[in-house]
Coordinates of C-alpha atoms and ligand atoms in Angstrom, one line a residue:
X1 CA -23.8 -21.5 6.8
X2 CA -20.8 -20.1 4.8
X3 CA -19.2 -17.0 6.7
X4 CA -20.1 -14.7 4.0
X5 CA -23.8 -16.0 4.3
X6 CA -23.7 -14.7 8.0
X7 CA -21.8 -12.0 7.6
X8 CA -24.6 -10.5 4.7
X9 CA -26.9 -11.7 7.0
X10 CA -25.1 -9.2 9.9
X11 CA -24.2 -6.1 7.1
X12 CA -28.2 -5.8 5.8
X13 CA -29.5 -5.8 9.2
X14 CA -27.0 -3.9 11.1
X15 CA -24.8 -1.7 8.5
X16 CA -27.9 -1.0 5.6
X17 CA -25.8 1.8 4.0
X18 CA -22.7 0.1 3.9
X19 CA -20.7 -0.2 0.0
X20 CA -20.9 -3.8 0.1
X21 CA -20.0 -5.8 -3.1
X22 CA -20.0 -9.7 -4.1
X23 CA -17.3 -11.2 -6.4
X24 CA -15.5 -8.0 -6.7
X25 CA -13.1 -8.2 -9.1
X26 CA -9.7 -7.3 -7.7
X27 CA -8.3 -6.2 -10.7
X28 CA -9.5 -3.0 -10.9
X29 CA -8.7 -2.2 -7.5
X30 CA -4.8 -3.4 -7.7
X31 CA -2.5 -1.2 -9.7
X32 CA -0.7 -4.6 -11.0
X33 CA -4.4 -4.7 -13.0
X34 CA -4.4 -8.9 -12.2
X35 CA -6.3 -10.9 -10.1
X36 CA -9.3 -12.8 -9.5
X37 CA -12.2 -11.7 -7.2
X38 CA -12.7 -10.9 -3.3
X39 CA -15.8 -13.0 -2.4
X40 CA -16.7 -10.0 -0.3
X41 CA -15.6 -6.2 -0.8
X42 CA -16.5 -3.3 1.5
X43 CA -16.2 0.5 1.4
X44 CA -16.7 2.0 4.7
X45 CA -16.6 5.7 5.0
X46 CA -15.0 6.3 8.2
X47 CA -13.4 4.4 10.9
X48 CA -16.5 3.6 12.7
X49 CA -18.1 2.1 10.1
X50 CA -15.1 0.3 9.6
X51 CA -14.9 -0.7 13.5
X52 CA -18.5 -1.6 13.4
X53 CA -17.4 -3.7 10.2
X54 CA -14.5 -5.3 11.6
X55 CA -16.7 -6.5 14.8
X56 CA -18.9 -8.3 12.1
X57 CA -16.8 -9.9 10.2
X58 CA -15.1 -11.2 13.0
X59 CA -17.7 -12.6 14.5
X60 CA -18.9 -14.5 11.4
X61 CA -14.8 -15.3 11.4
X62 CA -14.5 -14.1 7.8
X63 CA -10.8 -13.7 7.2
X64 CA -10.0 -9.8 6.2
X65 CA -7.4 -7.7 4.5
X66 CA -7.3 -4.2 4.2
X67 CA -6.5 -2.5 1.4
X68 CA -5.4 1.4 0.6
X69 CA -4.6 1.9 -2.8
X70 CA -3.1 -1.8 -3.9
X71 CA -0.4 -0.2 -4.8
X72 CA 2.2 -2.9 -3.2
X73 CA 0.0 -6.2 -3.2
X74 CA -0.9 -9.2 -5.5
X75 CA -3.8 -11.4 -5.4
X76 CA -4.4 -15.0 -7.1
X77 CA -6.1 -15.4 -10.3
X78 CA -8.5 -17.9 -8.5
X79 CA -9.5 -15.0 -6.0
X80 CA -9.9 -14.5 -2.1
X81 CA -12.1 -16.4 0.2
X82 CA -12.1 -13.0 2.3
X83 CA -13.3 -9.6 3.1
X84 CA -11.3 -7.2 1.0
X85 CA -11.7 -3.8 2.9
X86 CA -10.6 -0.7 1.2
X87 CA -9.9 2.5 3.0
X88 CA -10.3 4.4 -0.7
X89 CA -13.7 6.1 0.9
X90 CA -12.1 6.9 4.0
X91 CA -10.6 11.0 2.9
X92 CA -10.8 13.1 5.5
X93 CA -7.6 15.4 5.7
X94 CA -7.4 18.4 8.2
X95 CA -4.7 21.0 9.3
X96 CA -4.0 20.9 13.1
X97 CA -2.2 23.4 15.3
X98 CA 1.7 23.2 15.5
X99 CA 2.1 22.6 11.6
X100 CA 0.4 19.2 12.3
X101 CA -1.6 17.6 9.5
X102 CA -4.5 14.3 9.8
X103 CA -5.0 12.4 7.2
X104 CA -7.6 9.6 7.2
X105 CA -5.9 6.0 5.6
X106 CA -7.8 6.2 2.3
X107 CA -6.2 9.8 1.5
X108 CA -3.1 9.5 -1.1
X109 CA 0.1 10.9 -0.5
X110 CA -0.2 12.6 -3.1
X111 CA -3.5 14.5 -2.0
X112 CA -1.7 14.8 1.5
X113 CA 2.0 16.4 -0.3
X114 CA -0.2 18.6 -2.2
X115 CA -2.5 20.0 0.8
X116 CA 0.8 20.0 2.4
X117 CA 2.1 21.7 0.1
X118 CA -1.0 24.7 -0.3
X119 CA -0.6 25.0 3.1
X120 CA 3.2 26.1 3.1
X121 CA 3.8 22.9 5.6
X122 CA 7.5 21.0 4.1
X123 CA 8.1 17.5 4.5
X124 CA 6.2 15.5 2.2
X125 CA 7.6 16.4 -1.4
X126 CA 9.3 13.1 -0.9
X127 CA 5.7 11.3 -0.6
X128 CA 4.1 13.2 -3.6
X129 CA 4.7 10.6 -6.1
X130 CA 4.8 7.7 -3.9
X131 CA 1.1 6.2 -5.3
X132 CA -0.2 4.6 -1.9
X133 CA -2.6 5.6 0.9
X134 CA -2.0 7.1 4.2
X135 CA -2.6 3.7 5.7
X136 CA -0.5 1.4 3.2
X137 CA 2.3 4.3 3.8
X138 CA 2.5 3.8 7.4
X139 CA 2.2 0.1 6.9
X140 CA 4.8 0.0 4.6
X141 CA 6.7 2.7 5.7
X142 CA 7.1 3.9 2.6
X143 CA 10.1 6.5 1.2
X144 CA 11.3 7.6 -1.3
X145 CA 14.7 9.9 -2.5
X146 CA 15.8 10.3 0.9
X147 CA 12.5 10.8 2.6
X148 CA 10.7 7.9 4.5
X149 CA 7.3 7.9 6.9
X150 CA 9.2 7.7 9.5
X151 CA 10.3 11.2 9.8
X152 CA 7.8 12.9 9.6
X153 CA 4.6 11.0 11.2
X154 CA 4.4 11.8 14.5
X155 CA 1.9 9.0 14.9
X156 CA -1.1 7.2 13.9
X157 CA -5.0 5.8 15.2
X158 CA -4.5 2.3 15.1
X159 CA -7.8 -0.2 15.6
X160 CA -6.7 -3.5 17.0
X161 CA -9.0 -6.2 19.3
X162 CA -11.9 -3.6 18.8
X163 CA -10.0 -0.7 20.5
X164 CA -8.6 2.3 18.6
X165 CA -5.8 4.1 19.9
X166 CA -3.4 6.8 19.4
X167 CA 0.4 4.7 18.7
X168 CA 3.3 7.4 18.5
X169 CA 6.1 7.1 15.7
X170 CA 8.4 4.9 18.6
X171 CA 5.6 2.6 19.2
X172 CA 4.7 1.8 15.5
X173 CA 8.4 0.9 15.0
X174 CA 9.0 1.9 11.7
X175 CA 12.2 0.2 9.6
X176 CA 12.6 -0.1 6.1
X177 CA 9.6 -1.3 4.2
X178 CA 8.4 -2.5 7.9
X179 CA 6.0 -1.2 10.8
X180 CA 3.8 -2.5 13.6
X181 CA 1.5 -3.2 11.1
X182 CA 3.3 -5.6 8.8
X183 CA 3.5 -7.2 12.0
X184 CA 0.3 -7.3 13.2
X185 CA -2.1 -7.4 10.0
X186 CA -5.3 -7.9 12.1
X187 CA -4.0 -3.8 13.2
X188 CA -6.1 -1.1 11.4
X189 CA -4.6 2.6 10.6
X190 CA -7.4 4.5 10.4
X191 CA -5.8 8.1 10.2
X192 CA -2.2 9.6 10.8
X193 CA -1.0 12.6 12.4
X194 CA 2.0 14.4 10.4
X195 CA 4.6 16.7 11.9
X196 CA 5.6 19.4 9.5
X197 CA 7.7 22.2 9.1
X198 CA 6.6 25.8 7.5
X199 CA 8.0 26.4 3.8
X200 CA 8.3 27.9 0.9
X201 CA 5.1 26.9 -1.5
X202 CA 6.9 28.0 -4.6
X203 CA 10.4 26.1 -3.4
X204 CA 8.1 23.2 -1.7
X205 CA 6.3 22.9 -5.3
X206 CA 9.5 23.0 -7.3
X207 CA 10.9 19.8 -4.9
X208 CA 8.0 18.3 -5.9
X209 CA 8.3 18.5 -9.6
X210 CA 11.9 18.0 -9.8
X211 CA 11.3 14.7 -7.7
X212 CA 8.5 13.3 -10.2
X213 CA 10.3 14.2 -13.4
X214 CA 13.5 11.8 -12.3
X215 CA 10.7 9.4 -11.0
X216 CA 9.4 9.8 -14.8
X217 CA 12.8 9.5 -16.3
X218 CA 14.0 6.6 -14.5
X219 CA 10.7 4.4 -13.7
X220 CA 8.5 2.3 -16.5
X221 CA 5.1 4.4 -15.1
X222 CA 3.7 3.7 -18.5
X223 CA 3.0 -0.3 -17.3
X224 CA 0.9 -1.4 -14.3
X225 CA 3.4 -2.7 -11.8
X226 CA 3.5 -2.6 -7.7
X227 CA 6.8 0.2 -8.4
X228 CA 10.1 -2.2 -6.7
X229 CA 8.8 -5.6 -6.6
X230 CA 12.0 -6.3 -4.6
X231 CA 13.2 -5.4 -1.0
X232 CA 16.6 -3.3 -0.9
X233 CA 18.9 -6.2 0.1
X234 CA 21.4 -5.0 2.9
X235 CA 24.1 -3.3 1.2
X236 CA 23.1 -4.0 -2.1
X237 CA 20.4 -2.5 -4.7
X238 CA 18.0 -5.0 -6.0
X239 CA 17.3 -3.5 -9.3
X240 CA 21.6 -3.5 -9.4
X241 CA 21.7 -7.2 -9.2
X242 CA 19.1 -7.9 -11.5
X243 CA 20.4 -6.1 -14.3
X244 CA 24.1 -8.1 -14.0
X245 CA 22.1 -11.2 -13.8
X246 CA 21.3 -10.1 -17.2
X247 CA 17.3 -10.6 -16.2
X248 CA 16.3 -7.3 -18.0
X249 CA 13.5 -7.9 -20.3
X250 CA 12.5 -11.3 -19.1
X251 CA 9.3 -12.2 -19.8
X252 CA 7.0 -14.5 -18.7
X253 CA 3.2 -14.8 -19.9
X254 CA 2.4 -11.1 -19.7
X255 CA 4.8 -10.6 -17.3
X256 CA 8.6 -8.8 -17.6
X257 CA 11.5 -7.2 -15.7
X258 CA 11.3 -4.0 -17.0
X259 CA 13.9 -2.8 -19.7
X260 CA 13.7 0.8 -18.0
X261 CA 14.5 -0.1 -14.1
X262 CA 15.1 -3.9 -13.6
X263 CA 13.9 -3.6 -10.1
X264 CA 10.5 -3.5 -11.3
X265 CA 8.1 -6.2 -12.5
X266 CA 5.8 -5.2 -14.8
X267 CA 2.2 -5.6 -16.4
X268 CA 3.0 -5.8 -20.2
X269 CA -0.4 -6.3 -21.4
X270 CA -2.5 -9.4 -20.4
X271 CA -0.7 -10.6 -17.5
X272 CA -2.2 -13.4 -14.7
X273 CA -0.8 -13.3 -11.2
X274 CA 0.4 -16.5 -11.8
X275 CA 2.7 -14.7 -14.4
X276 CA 4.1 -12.2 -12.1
X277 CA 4.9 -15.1 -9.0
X278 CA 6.5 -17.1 -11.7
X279 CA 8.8 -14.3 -13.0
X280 CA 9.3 -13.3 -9.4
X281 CA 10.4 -17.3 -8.6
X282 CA 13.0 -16.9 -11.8
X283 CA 14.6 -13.5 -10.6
X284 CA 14.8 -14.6 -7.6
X285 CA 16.9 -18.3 -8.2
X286 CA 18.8 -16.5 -11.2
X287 CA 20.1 -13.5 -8.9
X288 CA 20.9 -16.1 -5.8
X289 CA 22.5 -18.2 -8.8
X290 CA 25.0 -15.4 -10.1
X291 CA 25.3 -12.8 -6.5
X292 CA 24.4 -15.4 -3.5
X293 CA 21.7 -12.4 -2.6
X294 CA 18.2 -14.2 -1.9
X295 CA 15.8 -11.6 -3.3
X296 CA 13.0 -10.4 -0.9
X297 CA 9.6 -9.7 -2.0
X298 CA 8.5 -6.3 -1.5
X299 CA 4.6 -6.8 -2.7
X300 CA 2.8 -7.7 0.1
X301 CA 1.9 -11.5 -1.8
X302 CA -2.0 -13.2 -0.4
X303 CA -2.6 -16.6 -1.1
Ligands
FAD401 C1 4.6 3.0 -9.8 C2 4.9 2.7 -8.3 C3 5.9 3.4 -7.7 C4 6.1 3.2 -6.3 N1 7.1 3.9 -5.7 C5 7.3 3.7 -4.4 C6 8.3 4.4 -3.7 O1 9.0 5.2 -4.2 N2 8.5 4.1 -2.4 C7 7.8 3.2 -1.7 O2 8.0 3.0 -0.5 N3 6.8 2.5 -2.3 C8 6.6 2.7 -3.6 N4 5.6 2.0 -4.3 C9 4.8 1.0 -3.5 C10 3.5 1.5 -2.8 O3 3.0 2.6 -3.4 C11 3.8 1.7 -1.3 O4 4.2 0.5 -0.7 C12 2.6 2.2 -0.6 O5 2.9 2.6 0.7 C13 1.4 1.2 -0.6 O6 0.3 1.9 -0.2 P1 -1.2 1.3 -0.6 O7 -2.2 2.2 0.0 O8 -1.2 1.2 -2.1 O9 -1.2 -0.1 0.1 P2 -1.8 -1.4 -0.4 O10 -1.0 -1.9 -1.6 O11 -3.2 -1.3 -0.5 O12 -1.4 -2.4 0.8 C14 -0.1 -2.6 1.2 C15 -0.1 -3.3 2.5 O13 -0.5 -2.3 3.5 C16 -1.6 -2.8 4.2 N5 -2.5 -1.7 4.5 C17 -3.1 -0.9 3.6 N6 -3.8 0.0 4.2 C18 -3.8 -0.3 5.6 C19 -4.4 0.3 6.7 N7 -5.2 1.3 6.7 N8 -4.0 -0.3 7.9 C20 -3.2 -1.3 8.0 N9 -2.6 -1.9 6.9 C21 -2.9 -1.4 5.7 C22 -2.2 -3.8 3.3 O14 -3.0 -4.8 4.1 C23 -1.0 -4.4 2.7 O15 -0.4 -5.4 3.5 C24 5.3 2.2 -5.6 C25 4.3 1.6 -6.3 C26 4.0 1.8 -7.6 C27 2.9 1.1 -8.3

């Protein structure tokens, strides 16, 4: 029996209730807007159903990814022999004592900067237009202008081998664009603790708006993308060397380096993810052609 015969088998006895689709498209869940379809999608609504999921799936040995917001991730235009399971019904956001502040992984940043922000609780103006999940932020360790995850989680509920526990900041090691997580993707954040400091609304409101006009101003927001498609080479800036490789505007299929910000790839309007891998492949040779820098993908790529 296939593993997805089993594993609807295991879901309609065990987990009735559960959001559980066939052939999901991906598209629609990915803010690239390509991509074929998951063979199996589920929504739980909390981290047990999602434990109990996990336990399931495993057991049928049905190969999962989780996914927040797809925000930084591609999938092929054939689609995924896998369980796709997104945290977007997974919301849950509470203050805690101590200017502390749990988010579950499906909440956005921006829902978390703007509690944060009703709350008179500084910190997270940086995060407000950052368009991932809680759990794809911590993953990621995602920043922005200054700001990153790192300062100012102070830790997370991490699900791995069956067992959830609480990881502190130090032990989910958080560098640029990586974590714990990135390396060990069988690992599950299922909610994140936040250390904050007491503010100004007004002044934590104005930070902000400032901080998402010059995101306006400066990024193509107007085009599906995955924001930098590139990793910040060390001591370099990715968009930088793409623009003197005189890649701005290079197109392929649907695909193109933005005219706007060269570090991102964008969705022009009928693109396949085979479009945006081969316009990634040609950045990439035609920047280590004319700087020596071999580009780094930043979108988390499955095959
Ligand atoms: C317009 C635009 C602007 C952007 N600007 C920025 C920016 O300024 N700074 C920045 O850092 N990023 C930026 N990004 C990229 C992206 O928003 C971040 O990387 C974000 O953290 C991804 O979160 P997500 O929930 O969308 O993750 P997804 O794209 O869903 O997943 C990304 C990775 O995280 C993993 N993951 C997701 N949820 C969990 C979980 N609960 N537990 C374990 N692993 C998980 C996935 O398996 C995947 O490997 C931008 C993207 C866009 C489209």
């Amino acid at each position: 029996m296939a593993w997805y015969q089993d594993l609807d088998n295991q879901i309609k006895e065990q987990l009735p209730g559960l959001d559980y689709r066939w052939d999901e498209p991906l598209a629609g869940h990915i803010s690239f807007r390509v991509g074929g379809a998951a063979k199996r999608m589920a929504f739980p609504q909390s981290g047990e159903a999602l434990t109990a999921l996990l336990a399931l799936a495993e057991a049928c040995r049905a190969r999962t990814i989780v996914l927040g917001n797809g925000t930084n991730v591609l999938f092929p235009d054939e689609g995924i022999d896998a369980l796709v399971i997104s945290t977007g019904k997974m919301c849950d956001m509470a203050l805690r004592k101590g200017n502390q502040l749990y988010a579950e992984a499906g909440v956005t940043l921006a829902r978390v900067a703007v509690f944060a922000q009703q709350n008179g609780l500084s910190g997270l103006a940086f995060a407000h237009g950052i368009p991932g999940s809680v759990g794809g932020a911590v993953c990621m360790n995602a920043g922005a202008y200054g700001g990153e995850m790192k300062d100012v989680l102070a830790g997370a509920y991490v699900l791995a081998g069956g067992e959830t526990r609480y990881m502190t900041v130090e032990e989910l090691s958080l560098r640029y664009r990586h974590s714990y997580l990135t390396d060990h993707p069988e690992a599950v954040v299922l909610g994140a603790v936040f250390d904050l400091r007491e503010g100004d609304k007004d002044e934590i409101r104005r930070e902000m708006d400032e901080l998402m006009a010059r995101r306006k101003a400066s990024q193509p927001l107007e085009f599906p993308s995955a924001g930098s498609t590139f990793k910040r080479p060390a001591g370099h800036f990715a968009g930088a060397l793409i623009q003197e490789a005189g890649l701005k505007g290079l197109t392929v299929g649907g695909a193109q380096v933005s005219e706007k910000h060269a570090g991102f790839v964008i969705n022009r309007g009928g693109a396949t993810a085979a479009d945006i891998l081969a316009l990634i492949e040609q950045v990439q040779q035609a920047v280590y052609r004319s700087s020596g820098v071999m580009l780094e993908p930043e979108v988390r790529i499955y095959r």
